[in-house]
PDB file of C-alpha atoms in Angstrom:
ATOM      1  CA  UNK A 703       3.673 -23.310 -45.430  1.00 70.00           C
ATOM      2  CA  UNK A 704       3.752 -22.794 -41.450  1.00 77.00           C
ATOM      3  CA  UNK A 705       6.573 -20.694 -39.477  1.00 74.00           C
ATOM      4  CA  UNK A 706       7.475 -23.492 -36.427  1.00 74.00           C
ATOM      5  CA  UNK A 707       9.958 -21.092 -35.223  1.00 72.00           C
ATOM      6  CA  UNK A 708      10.492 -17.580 -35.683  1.00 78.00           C
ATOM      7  CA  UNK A 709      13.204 -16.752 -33.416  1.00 76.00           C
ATOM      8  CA  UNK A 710      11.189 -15.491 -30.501  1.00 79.00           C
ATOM      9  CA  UNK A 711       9.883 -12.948 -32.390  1.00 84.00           C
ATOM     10  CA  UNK A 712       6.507 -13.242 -31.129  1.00 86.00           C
ATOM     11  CA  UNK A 713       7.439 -13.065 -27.561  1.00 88.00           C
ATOM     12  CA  UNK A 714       9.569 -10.386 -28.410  1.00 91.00           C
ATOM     13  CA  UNK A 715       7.003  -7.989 -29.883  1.00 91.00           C
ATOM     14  CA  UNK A 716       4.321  -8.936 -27.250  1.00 93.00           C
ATOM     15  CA  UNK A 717       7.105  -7.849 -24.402  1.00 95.00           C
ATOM     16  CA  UNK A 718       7.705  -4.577 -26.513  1.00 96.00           C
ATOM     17  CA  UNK A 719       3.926  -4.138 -26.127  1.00 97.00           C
ATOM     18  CA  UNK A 720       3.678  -5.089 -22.845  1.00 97.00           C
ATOM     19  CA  UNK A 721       6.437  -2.351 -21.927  1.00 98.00           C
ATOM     20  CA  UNK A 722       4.924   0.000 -24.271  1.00 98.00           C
ATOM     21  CA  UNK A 723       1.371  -0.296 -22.425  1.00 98.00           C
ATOM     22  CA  UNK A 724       3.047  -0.348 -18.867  1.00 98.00           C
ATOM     23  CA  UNK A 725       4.908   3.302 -19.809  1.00 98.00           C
ATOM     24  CA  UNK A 726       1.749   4.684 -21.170  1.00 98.00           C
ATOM     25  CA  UNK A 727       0.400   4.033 -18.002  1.00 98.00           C
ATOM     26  CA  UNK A 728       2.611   5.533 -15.871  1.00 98.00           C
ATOM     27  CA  UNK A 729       2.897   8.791 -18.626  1.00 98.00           C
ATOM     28  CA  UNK A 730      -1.103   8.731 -17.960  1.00 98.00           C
ATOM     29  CA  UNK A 731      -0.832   8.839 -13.958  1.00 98.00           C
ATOM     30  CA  UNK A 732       2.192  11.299 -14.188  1.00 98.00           C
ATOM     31  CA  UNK A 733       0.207  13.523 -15.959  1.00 98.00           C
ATOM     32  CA  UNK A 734      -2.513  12.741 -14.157  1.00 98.00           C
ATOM     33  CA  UNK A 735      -0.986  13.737 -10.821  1.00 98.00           C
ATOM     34  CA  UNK A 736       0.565  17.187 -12.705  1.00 98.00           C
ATOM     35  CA  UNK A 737      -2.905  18.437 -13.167  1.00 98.00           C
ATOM     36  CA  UNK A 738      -4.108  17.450  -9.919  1.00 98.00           C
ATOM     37  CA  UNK A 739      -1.049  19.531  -8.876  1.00 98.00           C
ATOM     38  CA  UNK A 740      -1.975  22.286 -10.806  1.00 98.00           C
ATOM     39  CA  UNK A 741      -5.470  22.439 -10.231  1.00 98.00           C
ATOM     40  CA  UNK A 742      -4.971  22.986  -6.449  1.00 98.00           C
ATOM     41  CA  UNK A 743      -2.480  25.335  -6.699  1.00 98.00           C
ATOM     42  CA  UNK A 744      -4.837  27.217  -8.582  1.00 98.00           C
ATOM     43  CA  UNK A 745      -7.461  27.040  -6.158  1.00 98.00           C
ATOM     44  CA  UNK A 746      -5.736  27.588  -3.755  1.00 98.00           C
ATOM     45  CA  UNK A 747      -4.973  30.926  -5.723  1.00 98.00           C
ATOM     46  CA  UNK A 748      -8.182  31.541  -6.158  1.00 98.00           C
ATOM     47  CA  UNK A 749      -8.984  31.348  -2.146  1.00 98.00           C
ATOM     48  CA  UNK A 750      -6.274  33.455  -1.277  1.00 98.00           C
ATOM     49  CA  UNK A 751      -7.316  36.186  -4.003  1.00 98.00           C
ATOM     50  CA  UNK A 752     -10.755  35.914  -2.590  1.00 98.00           C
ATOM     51  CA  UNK A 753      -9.662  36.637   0.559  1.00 98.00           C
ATOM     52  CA  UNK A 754      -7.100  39.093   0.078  1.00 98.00           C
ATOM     53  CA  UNK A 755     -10.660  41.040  -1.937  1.00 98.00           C
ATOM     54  CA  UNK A 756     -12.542  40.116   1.290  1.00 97.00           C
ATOM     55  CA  UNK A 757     -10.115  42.229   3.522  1.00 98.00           C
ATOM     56  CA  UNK A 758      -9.329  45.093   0.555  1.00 98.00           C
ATOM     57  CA  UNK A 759     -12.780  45.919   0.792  1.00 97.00           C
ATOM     58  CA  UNK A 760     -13.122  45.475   4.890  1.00 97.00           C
ATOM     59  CA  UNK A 761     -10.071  48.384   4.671  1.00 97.00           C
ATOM     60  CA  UNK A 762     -11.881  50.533   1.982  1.00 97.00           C
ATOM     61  CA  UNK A 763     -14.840  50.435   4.569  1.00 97.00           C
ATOM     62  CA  UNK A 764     -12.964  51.442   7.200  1.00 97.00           C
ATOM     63  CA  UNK A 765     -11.311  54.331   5.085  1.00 97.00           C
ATOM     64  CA  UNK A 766     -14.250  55.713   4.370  1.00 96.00           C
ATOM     65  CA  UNK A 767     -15.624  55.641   8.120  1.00 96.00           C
ATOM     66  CA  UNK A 768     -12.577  57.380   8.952  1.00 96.00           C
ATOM     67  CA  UNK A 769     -12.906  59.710   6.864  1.00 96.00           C
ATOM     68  CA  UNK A 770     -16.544  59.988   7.702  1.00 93.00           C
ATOM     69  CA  UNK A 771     -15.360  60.588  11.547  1.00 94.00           C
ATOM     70  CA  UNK A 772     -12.090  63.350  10.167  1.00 94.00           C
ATOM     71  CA  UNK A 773     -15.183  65.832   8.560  1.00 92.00           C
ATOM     72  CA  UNK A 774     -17.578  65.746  11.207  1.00 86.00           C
TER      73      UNK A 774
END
């Protein structure tokens, strides 16, 4: 025997997957846009540790010139 009708329940579940999909989707891009987030907050991190190195060892330099210039 063949189901004529089934009280919508077709439509139903293919709406329910429809929303399902449609909030994976937007779970996928929100993540998406965390990491992005992350990542250049890290890098940016990153630069400013470089540079804070960069200028640590500019001063240790100079330290040492000074003290070069104090003994002579």
């Amino acid at each position: 025997s063949w189901t004529l009708f089934n009280g919508y329940k077709n439509q139903t579940q293919v709406k329910t997957a429809r929303l399902a999909e449609e909030q994976s989707r937007l779970q996928f891009k929100n993540i998406n846009s965390q990491l992005e987030s992350e990542l250049y907050k890290l890098f940016k991190a990153y630069l400013n540790t470089l540079e804070a190195l960069t200028l640590e060892e500019e001063n240790s330099q100079i330290a040492k010139e000074n003290v070069t210039i104090a003994l002579e």
